[in-house]
Amino acid sequence: HIAMSYTALSVLKIVGDDFSRLNRKSIINALRSLQCDNGSFMPVATESENDMRFVFCACAISEMLHDWSGFDPKKAVEFIVESQSYDGGFGLRRGTEGHGGSTYCAVAALSLLGAIDSVRDRTGLIRWCISRQGDGFSGRPNKSSDSCYSFWIGATLKMLDAYDLTCPERNREFNMSCQSSFGGFGKVPEARPDLLHSYMGLCGLSLMGLDDLQKIDPVFGFGVRAAAHDPLEHLKTTRGSKSPSS
Amino acid sequence: MHNRAKQDPSLVSEAELADRRKKIARYCRLTSKALDLRRSHTNSEDALKVCTTVLEINPEFYTMWNYRREILLSFFQSRPDDKASLCSSELDFVERSLPKNPKSYNMWHHRVWIINHDTSDLDRELDLCSRMLNLDARNFHCWDYRRFIVKKSSKSLLDEMDFTTQKIEQNFSNYSAWHYRSSLLPILFEGESLQKKLDSEFEFVMQAFYTEPSDQSAWLYHRWLLARGASHIITPIVDPRNQNSDPGDLSASDSKRAKKTLLRELSVCAELLEEEPNCKWVILTTALLTSAAHQIGHISSEVLAEKLKAYFLQLKKLDPLRSMYYDDF
């Protein structure tokens, strides 16, 4: 499952693995059978759903392995760009509602593809993200704040160089109020804590820069130390056949 | 609804712990059995039963849904006459399971897969969508599924437009309905018919923002209508980098119509502003339209500067969370 491949590689990076036991070629080849005609990605090679989540996974995998030969990046960019909604946010695919999760996936994927300038309505996108701030951040208009969007939306704004337009103090207040007295973060104050909101809530706090937390790489969603750990650095090219923009 | 942690989750009685361990052991046994069956390519009724039991406990185990589809595909081949009834029971199964997690990607996708095999009762699907949307008007899985069914059934998109009208009239802050409307409008209308339709859309959205001026849904739709009706004027204001202000392809009558629309909307907003001087959305929209009025030579630079200064000062006071954003203007 493409999301499991992405997560597995991320974990390996975080723990400082040297990637020597990976069958890199088969991972990249698998991506070929996962890309759809319209540029989107399925998670598994049998008939399945396809959407922005898996586009991001494909891009993150390719970047971590420094091998972009597994899919057609132009089609992927086209799919992403077409998924921007009338109000500036990105949906899971064309015609769907803009949502914090899919917006993050879209912008992070475009960053990895070196194609963030392809966004048709950048000001609309920034405006949409900024409008998500209430006490914390919500995932869509007219929805309540949820601690995980401090990452999804926060990271998106970081990638767009517009994070300074937010109000981090208020955001921090909200996230902290989601902290359970038993440990961990829930989605809203007094909610049962769970791993997802603990992870995203902490990442969100790190982005705010107001607490003594390790810096997070907004594109990957884990620490900069881990993001910098690159056992395949010798494969990295800025130009050439292995990079997405060629 | 999220779970409320009323007490320390780790303070559990021995009896409850024992019960949990029993449930976990059972679940592990079942999943092991299911995965063994799959590994041996067993596509039998028993396998389907095991699969069903696992999914009843945990509908998020995606591998089980994949296995389920493999079993069904083999049944479709070996028992083609049963295909319709098999599909119908699958739809029953998903419908029973959906309340556990109405936002489950897995379950909605399985339904899509079934419908791709059997489209005999699409009305049932539309009915399901209506019921699920009554429970949660913002369930985007359900909205996406509805769009999929509409496409399959070649239901009239004009009827869908009416559906969004109904939903919006039920609740003006149904953002998902406004969104759907925005995607239908350009498909249903273009050119001259779009321009005519825009006038009635402006009427419709005005009713919404007059009734609930503090709800953003209507305002965002309104902003979008403005951009559709007069993009050559609106776009450069909103995005100064995009100097797409050449109305080259625009006919004289279209250009005249765009100006008329902008000035009409400015007057509507200015009137509302008198009744709602502290409503952020009214001020923001009035600011946008005032800039547009300046673009078309209707007001001078001096008046524009004075008005915008006042509007943005007010906005910073009313909406301090976005103070930095307003400063950026």
Coordinates of C-alpha atoms in Angstrom, one line a residue:
Chain A
H1 CA 0.0 0.0 0.0
I2 CA 1.6 3.3 -1.1
A3 CA 0.9 5.0 2.2
M4 CA 2.6 2.2 4.0
S5 CA 5.6 2.4 1.7
Y6 CA 5.8 6.1 2.3
T7 CA 5.4 5.6 6.1
A8 CA 8.0 2.8 6.2
L9 CA 10.6 4.9 4.3
S10 CA 9.9 7.8 6.6
V11 CA 10.4 5.7 9.7
L12 CA 13.7 4.4 8.3
K13 CA 14.8 7.9 7.7
I14 CA 13.8 8.9 11.2
V15 CA 15.7 6.0 12.9
G16 CA 18.8 6.7 10.7
D17 CA 18.7 3.5 8.6
D18 CA 21.2 3.3 5.7
F19 CA 18.6 2.0 3.2
S20 CA 20.9 -0.8 2.2
R21 CA 18.3 -3.5 2.7
L22 CA 15.7 -1.9 0.5
N23 CA 14.8 -3.2 -2.9
R24 CA 14.6 0.3 -4.3
K25 CA 14.0 -0.7 -7.9
S26 CA 10.9 -2.6 -7.1
I27 CA 9.5 0.2 -5.0
I28 CA 9.9 2.7 -7.9
N29 CA 8.7 0.2 -10.4
A30 CA 5.6 -0.4 -8.3
L31 CA 4.7 3.3 -8.7
R32 CA 4.3 2.8 -12.4
S33 CA 1.4 0.5 -12.0
L34 CA -0.2 2.9 -9.4
Q35 CA -0.4 6.0 -11.5
C36 CA -3.7 6.5 -13.3
D37 CA -4.2 8.0 -16.7
N38 CA -5.2 11.3 -15.3
G39 CA -2.0 11.5 -13.2
S40 CA -3.6 10.5 -9.9
F41 CA -2.4 7.5 -7.9
M42 CA -4.0 4.4 -6.5
P43 CA -2.7 2.9 -3.2
V44 CA -2.7 -0.7 -4.5
A45 CA -2.3 -2.1 -7.9
T46 CA -5.8 -3.7 -8.0
E47 CA -8.8 -1.6 -8.9
S48 CA -9.0 0.9 -6.1
E49 CA -9.7 4.4 -5.1
N50 CA -7.2 7.1 -6.2
D51 CA -6.7 10.6 -5.0
M52 CA -4.3 13.3 -3.7
R53 CA -3.2 11.4 -0.6
F54 CA -1.5 8.9 -2.8
V55 CA 0.0 11.5 -5.2
F56 CA 1.8 12.9 -2.2
C57 CA 3.0 9.4 -1.1
A58 CA 4.4 8.8 -4.6
C59 CA 6.3 12.1 -4.6
A60 CA 7.6 11.6 -1.1
I61 CA 8.8 8.0 -1.9
S62 CA 10.5 9.2 -5.1
E63 CA 12.3 12.0 -3.3
M64 CA 13.4 9.8 -0.4
L65 CA 14.9 7.4 -2.9
H66 CA 16.1 10.1 -5.3
D67 CA 14.5 8.3 -8.2
W68 CA 11.7 10.0 -10.2
S69 CA 11.7 7.4 -13.0
G70 CA 8.7 5.6 -11.6
F71 CA 5.9 7.9 -12.9
D72 CA 5.0 10.7 -15.1
P73 CA 5.5 13.9 -13.1
K74 CA 3.9 16.2 -15.7
K75 CA 0.6 14.3 -15.4
A76 CA 0.8 14.3 -11.6
V77 CA 1.2 18.1 -11.7
E78 CA -1.7 18.4 -14.0
F79 CA -3.9 16.3 -11.7
I80 CA -2.9 18.4 -8.7
V81 CA -3.4 21.7 -10.4
E82 CA -6.9 20.7 -11.6
S83 CA -7.9 19.8 -8.1
Q84 CA -7.9 23.4 -6.8
S85 CA -11.4 24.3 -5.7
Y86 CA -13.3 27.6 -6.5
D87 CA -12.4 28.9 -3.1
G88 CA -8.7 28.3 -3.3
G89 CA -8.3 25.1 -1.3
F90 CA -7.4 21.7 -2.8
G91 CA -9.7 18.8 -2.8
L92 CA -8.9 15.1 -3.2
R93 CA -9.4 15.4 -6.9
R94 CA -11.1 17.7 -9.4
G95 CA -14.5 18.8 -8.5
T96 CA -14.2 18.0 -4.8
E97 CA -14.3 20.3 -1.8
G98 CA -11.2 22.0 -0.6
H99 CA -9.9 20.3 2.6
G100 CA -6.9 20.8 4.8
G101 CA -5.5 17.3 4.4
S102 CA -5.7 17.2 0.6
T103 CA -4.4 20.8 0.5
Y104 CA -1.3 19.8 2.4
C105 CA -0.9 16.7 0.1
A106 CA -1.2 18.9 -3.0
V107 CA 1.2 21.6 -1.9
A108 CA 3.7 19.2 -0.5
A109 CA 3.6 17.1 -3.7
L110 CA 4.1 20.2 -5.8
S111 CA 7.0 21.3 -3.7
L112 CA 8.6 17.9 -4.1
L113 CA 7.9 18.1 -7.9
G114 CA 9.5 21.5 -8.0
A115 CA 6.3 22.8 -9.4
I116 CA 4.8 25.0 -6.7
D117 CA 4.5 27.8 -9.2
S118 CA 2.0 25.8 -11.2
V119 CA -0.7 26.6 -8.6
R120 CA -3.3 28.6 -10.6
D121 CA -4.6 30.7 -7.7
R122 CA -1.8 31.1 -5.2
T123 CA -3.4 34.1 -3.5
G124 CA -6.7 32.3 -3.2
L125 CA -4.9 29.3 -1.7
I126 CA -3.1 31.5 0.9
R127 CA -6.4 33.3 1.6
W128 CA -8.2 29.9 2.1
C129 CA -5.5 28.7 4.5
I130 CA -5.4 31.9 6.5
S131 CA -9.2 31.8 6.8
R132 CA -9.0 28.4 8.4
Q133 CA -7.8 29.9 11.7
G134 CA -10.3 30.2 14.4
D135 CA -9.2 29.3 17.9
G136 CA -7.0 26.7 16.2
F137 CA -7.2 25.7 12.6
S138 CA -10.1 23.9 10.9
G139 CA -10.0 21.7 7.9
R140 CA -12.7 23.3 5.9
P141 CA -14.9 26.4 6.1
N142 CA -17.7 26.2 8.8
K143 CA -16.0 23.4 10.6
S144 CA -14.6 23.6 14.1
S145 CA -10.9 23.8 15.0
D146 CA -9.1 20.5 15.3
S147 CA -5.5 20.3 16.5
C148 CA -4.2 18.3 13.6
Y149 CA -4.9 21.1 11.2
S150 CA -2.3 23.2 13.0
F151 CA 0.0 20.9 11.0
W152 CA -1.9 20.4 7.7
I153 CA -2.6 24.0 7.3
G154 CA 0.4 25.3 9.1
A155 CA 2.8 23.3 7.0
T156 CA 1.0 24.4 3.8
L157 CA 1.5 28.0 4.8
K158 CA 5.2 27.4 5.6
M159 CA 5.7 25.9 2.1
L160 CA 4.0 29.0 0.6
D161 CA 6.1 31.2 2.7
A162 CA 3.0 32.8 4.3
Y163 CA 3.1 31.3 7.8
D164 CA 3.9 34.8 9.2
L165 CA 0.3 35.8 8.3
T166 CA -1.1 33.5 11.1
C167 CA -1.6 34.2 14.8
P168 CA 0.7 31.5 16.4
E169 CA -0.1 32.5 20.0
R170 CA -3.8 31.8 19.6
N171 CA -3.1 28.6 17.7
R172 CA -0.7 27.5 20.5
E173 CA -3.4 28.2 23.1
F174 CA -5.8 25.9 21.3
N175 CA -3.4 23.1 20.8
M176 CA -2.4 23.2 24.4
S177 CA -6.0 23.0 25.4
C178 CA -6.2 19.8 23.4
Q179 CA -3.6 18.2 25.6
S180 CA -5.1 15.5 27.7
S181 CA -4.3 15.4 31.4
F182 CA -3.4 11.7 30.9
G183 CA -0.9 12.5 28.1
G184 CA -1.2 13.1 24.4
F185 CA -3.4 15.4 22.3
G186 CA -7.0 14.9 21.2
K187 CA -8.7 16.5 18.3
V188 CA -10.5 19.1 20.4
P189 CA -10.3 20.1 24.1
E190 CA -11.3 17.1 26.4
A191 CA -11.3 14.7 23.6
R192 CA -9.7 11.3 24.1
P193 CA -6.1 11.6 23.1
D194 CA -4.9 9.6 20.1
L195 CA -1.6 9.0 18.2
L196 CA -2.6 11.0 15.1
H197 CA -3.5 14.2 17.0
S198 CA -0.6 13.8 19.3
Y199 CA 1.8 13.6 16.4
M200 CA 0.1 16.4 14.3
G201 CA -0.6 18.6 17.4
L202 CA 3.1 18.5 18.3
C203 CA 4.2 19.2 14.7
G204 CA 1.8 22.1 14.7
L205 CA 3.4 23.4 17.9
S206 CA 6.8 23.1 16.4
L207 CA 5.8 25.1 13.4
M208 CA 4.6 27.9 15.7
G209 CA 8.2 28.2 17.1
L210 CA 7.0 29.2 20.5
D211 CA 8.1 26.1 22.4
D212 CA 11.4 24.3 22.7
L213 CA 10.7 21.6 20.1
Q214 CA 12.8 20.2 17.3
K215 CA 12.1 21.9 14.0
I216 CA 9.8 20.1 11.6
D217 CA 10.3 19.9 7.8
P218 CA 6.9 21.0 6.5
V219 CA 7.2 19.0 3.3
F220 CA 7.8 15.7 5.1
G221 CA 6.1 16.2 8.4
F222 CA 9.0 15.0 10.5
G223 CA 12.0 16.6 12.1
V224 CA 14.6 18.4 10.0
R225 CA 17.3 16.2 11.5
A226 CA 15.6 13.1 10.1
A227 CA 14.8 14.9 6.8
A228 CA 18.5 15.7 6.5
H229 CA 19.5 12.1 7.0
D230 CA 20.0 11.1 3.4
P231 CA 21.8 7.7 2.9
L232 CA 21.2 8.1 -0.9
E233 CA 22.6 11.6 -1.1
H234 CA 25.1 10.5 -3.8
L235 CA 22.0 9.8 -6.1
K236 CA 20.6 13.3 -5.7
T237 CA 20.6 15.5 -8.8
T238 CA 19.2 19.0 -9.4
R239 CA 19.2 18.4 -13.1
G240 CA 19.3 15.2 -15.0
S241 CA 17.2 12.1 -15.7
K242 CA 16.5 11.3 -12.1
S243 CA 14.9 14.6 -11.2
P244 CA 11.2 15.4 -11.7
S245 CA 11.6 18.7 -13.6
S246 CA 13.5 17.1 -16.5
Chain B
M1 CA -18.6 12.7 17.6
H2 CA -15.2 12.4 19.3
N3 CA -14.7 10.3 22.5
R4 CA -14.6 12.2 25.7
A5 CA -11.9 11.1 28.1
K6 CA -13.8 11.4 31.4
Q7 CA -11.3 9.4 33.3
D8 CA -7.8 8.2 33.0
P9 CA -8.0 5.6 30.3
S10 CA -5.3 3.5 32.0
L11 CA -7.4 3.1 35.1
V12 CA -9.3 0.0 34.0
S13 CA -10.7 -2.8 36.2
E14 CA -9.2 -6.3 36.0
A15 CA -12.5 -7.6 34.8
E16 CA -12.6 -5.1 31.9
L17 CA -9.0 -5.8 31.1
A18 CA -9.7 -9.5 30.9
D19 CA -12.7 -8.8 28.7
R20 CA -10.5 -6.7 26.4
R21 CA -7.8 -9.3 26.2
K22 CA -10.4 -11.9 25.2
K23 CA -11.7 -9.6 22.4
I24 CA -8.2 -8.9 21.2
A25 CA -7.4 -12.6 21.2
R26 CA -10.5 -13.4 19.2
Y27 CA -9.7 -10.6 16.7
C28 CA -6.2 -11.9 16.2
R29 CA -7.4 -15.4 15.7
L30 CA -9.9 -14.3 13.1
T31 CA -7.5 -12.1 11.2
S32 CA -4.9 -14.8 11.2
K33 CA -7.4 -17.2 9.8
A34 CA -8.5 -14.8 7.1
L35 CA -5.0 -14.0 6.0
D36 CA -4.2 -17.7 5.9
L37 CA -7.3 -18.3 3.8
R38 CA -6.3 -15.5 1.4
R39 CA -2.7 -16.8 1.1
S40 CA -4.1 -20.1 0.0
H41 CA -6.4 -18.4 -2.5
T42 CA -9.5 -19.7 -0.8
N43 CA -12.6 -18.0 -2.2
S44 CA -15.4 -19.8 -0.4
E45 CA -18.6 -18.9 1.5
D46 CA -16.7 -19.7 4.7
A47 CA -13.9 -17.3 3.7
L48 CA -16.5 -14.6 3.1
K49 CA -18.0 -15.2 6.5
V50 CA -14.6 -14.9 8.2
C51 CA -14.0 -11.7 6.2
T52 CA -17.4 -10.4 7.2
T53 CA -16.7 -11.0 10.9
V54 CA -13.4 -9.3 10.8
L55 CA -14.8 -6.3 9.0
E56 CA -17.7 -6.1 11.5
I57 CA -15.2 -5.6 14.2
N58 CA -12.8 -3.4 12.2
P59 CA -14.1 -1.9 9.0
E60 CA -10.8 -0.1 8.6
F61 CA -8.7 -3.2 7.8
Y62 CA -8.3 -2.5 4.1
T63 CA -6.7 -5.8 3.2
M64 CA -10.0 -7.5 4.2
W65 CA -11.9 -5.4 1.8
N66 CA -9.4 -6.3 -1.0
Y67 CA -9.8 -10.0 0.0
R68 CA -13.6 -9.6 0.0
R69 CA -13.6 -8.3 -3.5
E70 CA -11.4 -11.2 -4.7
I71 CA -13.9 -13.6 -3.2
L72 CA -16.8 -11.7 -4.8
L73 CA -15.1 -11.7 -8.2
S74 CA -14.7 -15.5 -8.1
F75 CA -18.4 -15.8 -7.1
F76 CA -19.4 -13.5 -10.0
Q77 CA -17.5 -15.9 -12.3
S78 CA -18.7 -19.2 -10.9
R79 CA -22.3 -18.1 -10.1
P80 CA -23.2 -15.4 -12.6
D81 CA -26.9 -15.7 -11.9
D82 CA -26.3 -14.8 -8.3
K83 CA -24.4 -11.6 -9.2
A84 CA -27.3 -9.2 -8.6
S85 CA -28.3 -10.7 -5.3
L86 CA -24.7 -10.8 -4.2
C87 CA -24.3 -7.2 -5.0
S88 CA -27.5 -6.3 -3.2
S89 CA -26.3 -8.1 0.0
E90 CA -23.0 -6.3 -0.2
L91 CA -24.8 -3.0 -0.3
D92 CA -26.8 -4.2 2.7
F93 CA -23.5 -5.1 4.5
V94 CA -21.9 -1.7 3.8
E95 CA -25.0 0.1 4.9
R96 CA -25.0 -1.8 8.2
S97 CA -21.3 -1.0 8.7
L98 CA -21.3 2.7 7.7
P99 CA -22.7 4.0 11.0
K100 CA -19.5 2.8 12.7
N101 CA -17.6 5.3 10.6
P102 CA -19.6 7.3 8.1
K103 CA -16.3 8.8 6.9
S104 CA -14.6 5.6 6.0
Y105 CA -12.8 5.7 2.7
N106 CA -12.8 1.9 2.6
M107 CA -16.5 1.5 2.9
W108 CA -17.5 4.2 0.5
H109 CA -15.0 2.8 -2.0
H110 CA -16.4 -0.7 -1.6
R111 CA -19.8 0.7 -2.5
V112 CA -18.4 2.3 -5.6
W113 CA -16.9 -1.0 -6.6
I114 CA -20.2 -2.8 -6.2
I115 CA -22.1 -0.2 -8.2
N116 CA -19.4 -0.5 -10.9
H117 CA -20.6 -4.1 -11.1
D118 CA -24.3 -3.6 -10.8
T119 CA -26.2 -0.5 -11.5
S120 CA -29.7 -1.9 -11.1
D121 CA -30.8 0.2 -8.2
L122 CA -29.2 3.7 -8.3
D123 CA -32.3 5.3 -6.7
R124 CA -31.4 3.3 -3.6
E125 CA -28.0 5.0 -3.6
L126 CA -29.4 8.4 -4.0
D127 CA -31.7 7.7 -1.1
L128 CA -28.8 6.6 1.0
C129 CA -27.0 9.8 0.1
S130 CA -29.9 11.9 1.2
R131 CA -30.2 10.1 4.5
M132 CA -26.5 10.3 5.2
L133 CA -26.4 14.0 4.3
N134 CA -29.3 14.6 6.7
L135 CA -27.1 13.1 9.4
D136 CA -24.1 15.1 8.4
A137 CA -24.5 17.7 5.7
R138 CA -20.7 18.1 5.3
N139 CA -19.8 14.5 4.8
F140 CA -17.6 14.9 1.7
H141 CA -17.4 11.1 1.2
C142 CA -21.2 11.1 0.7
W143 CA -21.1 14.2 -1.6
D144 CA -18.4 12.6 -3.7
Y145 CA -20.4 9.4 -3.8
R146 CA -23.5 11.2 -4.8
R147 CA -21.6 12.8 -7.7
F148 CA -20.4 9.3 -8.7
I149 CA -24.0 8.0 -8.7
V150 CA -25.3 11.0 -10.6
K151 CA -22.7 10.3 -13.3
K152 CA -23.6 6.6 -13.4
S153 CA -27.3 7.3 -13.6
S154 CA -27.1 10.2 -16.1
K155 CA -29.4 12.0 -13.8
S156 CA -30.0 15.6 -15.0
L157 CA -27.5 18.0 -13.6
L158 CA -30.2 20.6 -13.6
D159 CA -32.0 18.4 -11.0
E160 CA -28.7 18.4 -9.1
M161 CA -28.6 22.1 -9.2
D162 CA -32.1 22.1 -7.7
F163 CA -30.9 19.7 -5.1
T164 CA -28.2 22.2 -4.0
T165 CA -30.8 24.9 -3.9
Q166 CA -32.9 22.8 -1.6
K167 CA -30.0 22.1 0.7
I168 CA -28.9 25.7 0.8
E169 CA -32.4 26.9 1.5
Q170 CA -32.5 24.3 4.4
N171 CA -29.3 25.8 5.7
F172 CA -27.5 28.7 4.3
S173 CA -24.2 27.6 5.9
N174 CA -24.1 24.3 4.0
Y175 CA -20.8 25.0 2.5
S176 CA -20.6 21.6 0.7
A177 CA -23.9 22.4 -1.2
W178 CA -22.5 25.8 -2.3
H179 CA -19.3 24.0 -3.4
Y180 CA -21.3 21.5 -5.5
R181 CA -23.3 24.4 -7.0
S182 CA -20.0 26.0 -8.0
S183 CA -18.9 22.9 -9.9
L184 CA -22.3 22.5 -11.6
L185 CA -22.8 26.0 -12.8
P186 CA -19.9 26.1 -15.4
I187 CA -20.9 22.7 -16.7
L188 CA -24.6 23.6 -17.2
F189 CA -24.1 27.2 -18.5
E190 CA -21.7 28.9 -20.7
G191 CA -21.4 32.0 -22.8
E192 CA -24.6 34.0 -23.0
S193 CA -26.6 31.6 -20.9
L194 CA -24.0 31.7 -18.1
Q195 CA -24.1 35.5 -18.1
K196 CA -27.9 35.4 -17.7
K197 CA -27.7 32.7 -15.0
L198 CA -25.2 34.8 -13.1
D199 CA -27.7 37.5 -12.5
S200 CA -30.1 35.0 -10.9
E201 CA -27.2 33.5 -8.9
F202 CA -26.4 37.0 -7.5
E203 CA -30.0 37.3 -6.5
F204 CA -29.9 33.9 -4.8
V205 CA -26.7 34.5 -2.9
M206 CA -27.8 37.9 -1.8
Q207 CA -30.8 36.3 0.0
A208 CA -28.3 34.1 1.8
F209 CA -26.0 36.8 2.9
Y210 CA -28.7 39.2 3.9
T211 CA -30.2 36.5 6.1
E212 CA -26.9 35.4 7.6
P213 CA -24.3 38.0 6.9
S214 CA -21.8 36.5 9.3
D215 CA -21.7 33.1 7.5
Q216 CA -18.8 32.8 5.1
S217 CA -20.4 30.3 2.6
A218 CA -22.5 32.8 0.7
W219 CA -19.7 35.4 0.7
L220 CA -17.2 33.0 -0.8
Y221 CA -19.6 31.9 -3.4
H222 CA -20.4 35.6 -4.1
R223 CA -16.6 36.3 -4.5
W224 CA -16.4 33.4 -7.0
L225 CA -19.4 34.8 -9.0
L226 CA -17.8 38.2 -9.1
A227 CA -14.6 36.6 -10.6
R228 CA -16.7 34.7 -13.1
G229 CA -18.7 37.7 -14.1
A230 CA -15.8 40.1 -14.3
S231 CA -12.5 38.3 -14.1
H232 CA -10.6 40.8 -16.0
I233 CA -11.4 43.4 -13.4
I234 CA -11.4 41.3 -10.2
T235 CA -8.4 39.0 -10.8
P236 CA -5.7 41.8 -10.9
I237 CA -7.1 43.2 -7.7
V238 CA -7.0 39.9 -5.8
D239 CA -3.8 38.8 -7.4
P240 CA -1.6 41.7 -8.5
R241 CA 1.0 39.3 -9.9
N242 CA -1.6 38.1 -12.4
Q243 CA -1.9 41.0 -14.7
N244 CA -4.6 39.4 -16.8
S245 CA -6.4 42.6 -17.1
D246 CA -6.6 42.7 -20.8
P247 CA -10.2 42.4 -21.7
G248 CA -9.1 41.7 -25.2
D249 CA -11.6 38.9 -25.9
L250 CA -14.4 40.6 -24.2
S251 CA -17.1 42.2 -26.3
A252 CA -18.3 45.7 -25.6
S253 CA -21.6 44.4 -24.3
D254 CA -19.9 41.9 -22.0
S255 CA -17.6 44.6 -20.7
K256 CA -20.6 46.8 -20.1
R257 CA -22.4 44.0 -18.3
A258 CA -19.4 43.3 -16.1
K259 CA -19.2 46.9 -15.0
K260 CA -23.0 47.0 -14.4
T261 CA -22.7 43.9 -12.3
L262 CA -19.9 45.2 -10.2
L263 CA -21.5 48.5 -9.5
R264 CA -24.8 46.8 -8.7
E265 CA -23.1 44.5 -6.2
L266 CA -21.2 47.4 -4.7
S267 CA -24.5 49.1 -4.1
V268 CA -26.0 46.0 -2.5
C269 CA -23.0 45.6 -0.2
A270 CA -22.8 49.3 0.7
E271 CA -26.5 49.1 1.7
L272 CA -25.9 46.1 3.8
L273 CA -22.9 47.7 5.4
E274 CA -25.1 50.4 6.9
E275 CA -27.1 47.7 8.6
E276 CA -24.1 45.5 9.5
P277 CA -21.2 47.9 10.1
N278 CA -19.3 45.3 12.1
C279 CA -19.6 42.3 9.9
K280 CA -16.2 41.3 8.5
W281 CA -17.5 39.7 5.4
V282 CA -19.6 42.8 4.3
I283 CA -16.6 45.0 4.8
L284 CA -14.2 42.7 3.0
T285 CA -16.5 42.4 0.0
T286 CA -17.2 46.1 0.0
A287 CA -13.4 46.7 0.0
L288 CA -13.0 44.3 -3.0
L289 CA -15.8 45.9 -4.9
T290 CA -14.6 49.4 -4.1
S291 CA -11.3 48.5 -5.6
A292 CA -13.1 47.2 -8.7
A293 CA -15.0 50.4 -9.0
H294 CA -11.7 52.2 -9.0
Q295 CA -10.4 49.9 -11.7
I296 CA -13.3 50.8 -14.0
G297 CA -12.8 54.5 -13.3
H298 CA -15.9 54.9 -11.2
I299 CA -14.1 56.3 -8.2
S300 CA -10.8 58.3 -7.8
S301 CA -7.6 57.0 -6.4
E302 CA -7.9 59.3 -3.4
V303 CA -11.4 58.1 -2.5
L304 CA -10.2 54.5 -2.9
A305 CA -7.2 55.0 -0.6
E306 CA -9.4 56.7 2.0
K307 CA -12.0 54.0 1.9
L308 CA -9.6 51.1 1.9
K309 CA -7.7 52.5 4.8
A310 CA -10.9 52.7 6.9
Y311 CA -12.1 49.3 5.8
F312 CA -8.8 47.5 6.7
L313 CA -8.4 49.3 10.0
Q314 CA -11.9 48.1 10.9
L315 CA -11.1 44.6 9.6
K316 CA -8.0 44.4 11.8
K317 CA -10.1 45.3 14.8
L318 CA -12.9 42.8 14.0
D319 CA -10.7 40.0 12.8
P320 CA -7.5 40.2 14.8
L321 CA -6.5 36.6 13.9
R322 CA -5.9 37.8 10.4
S323 CA -4.3 41.1 11.3
M324 CA -1.0 40.3 9.6
Y325 CA -2.9 39.2 6.5
Y326 CA -4.8 42.5 6.3
D327 CA -1.5 44.4 6.9
D328 CA -0.3 42.6 3.8
F329 CA -2.9 44.4 1.8

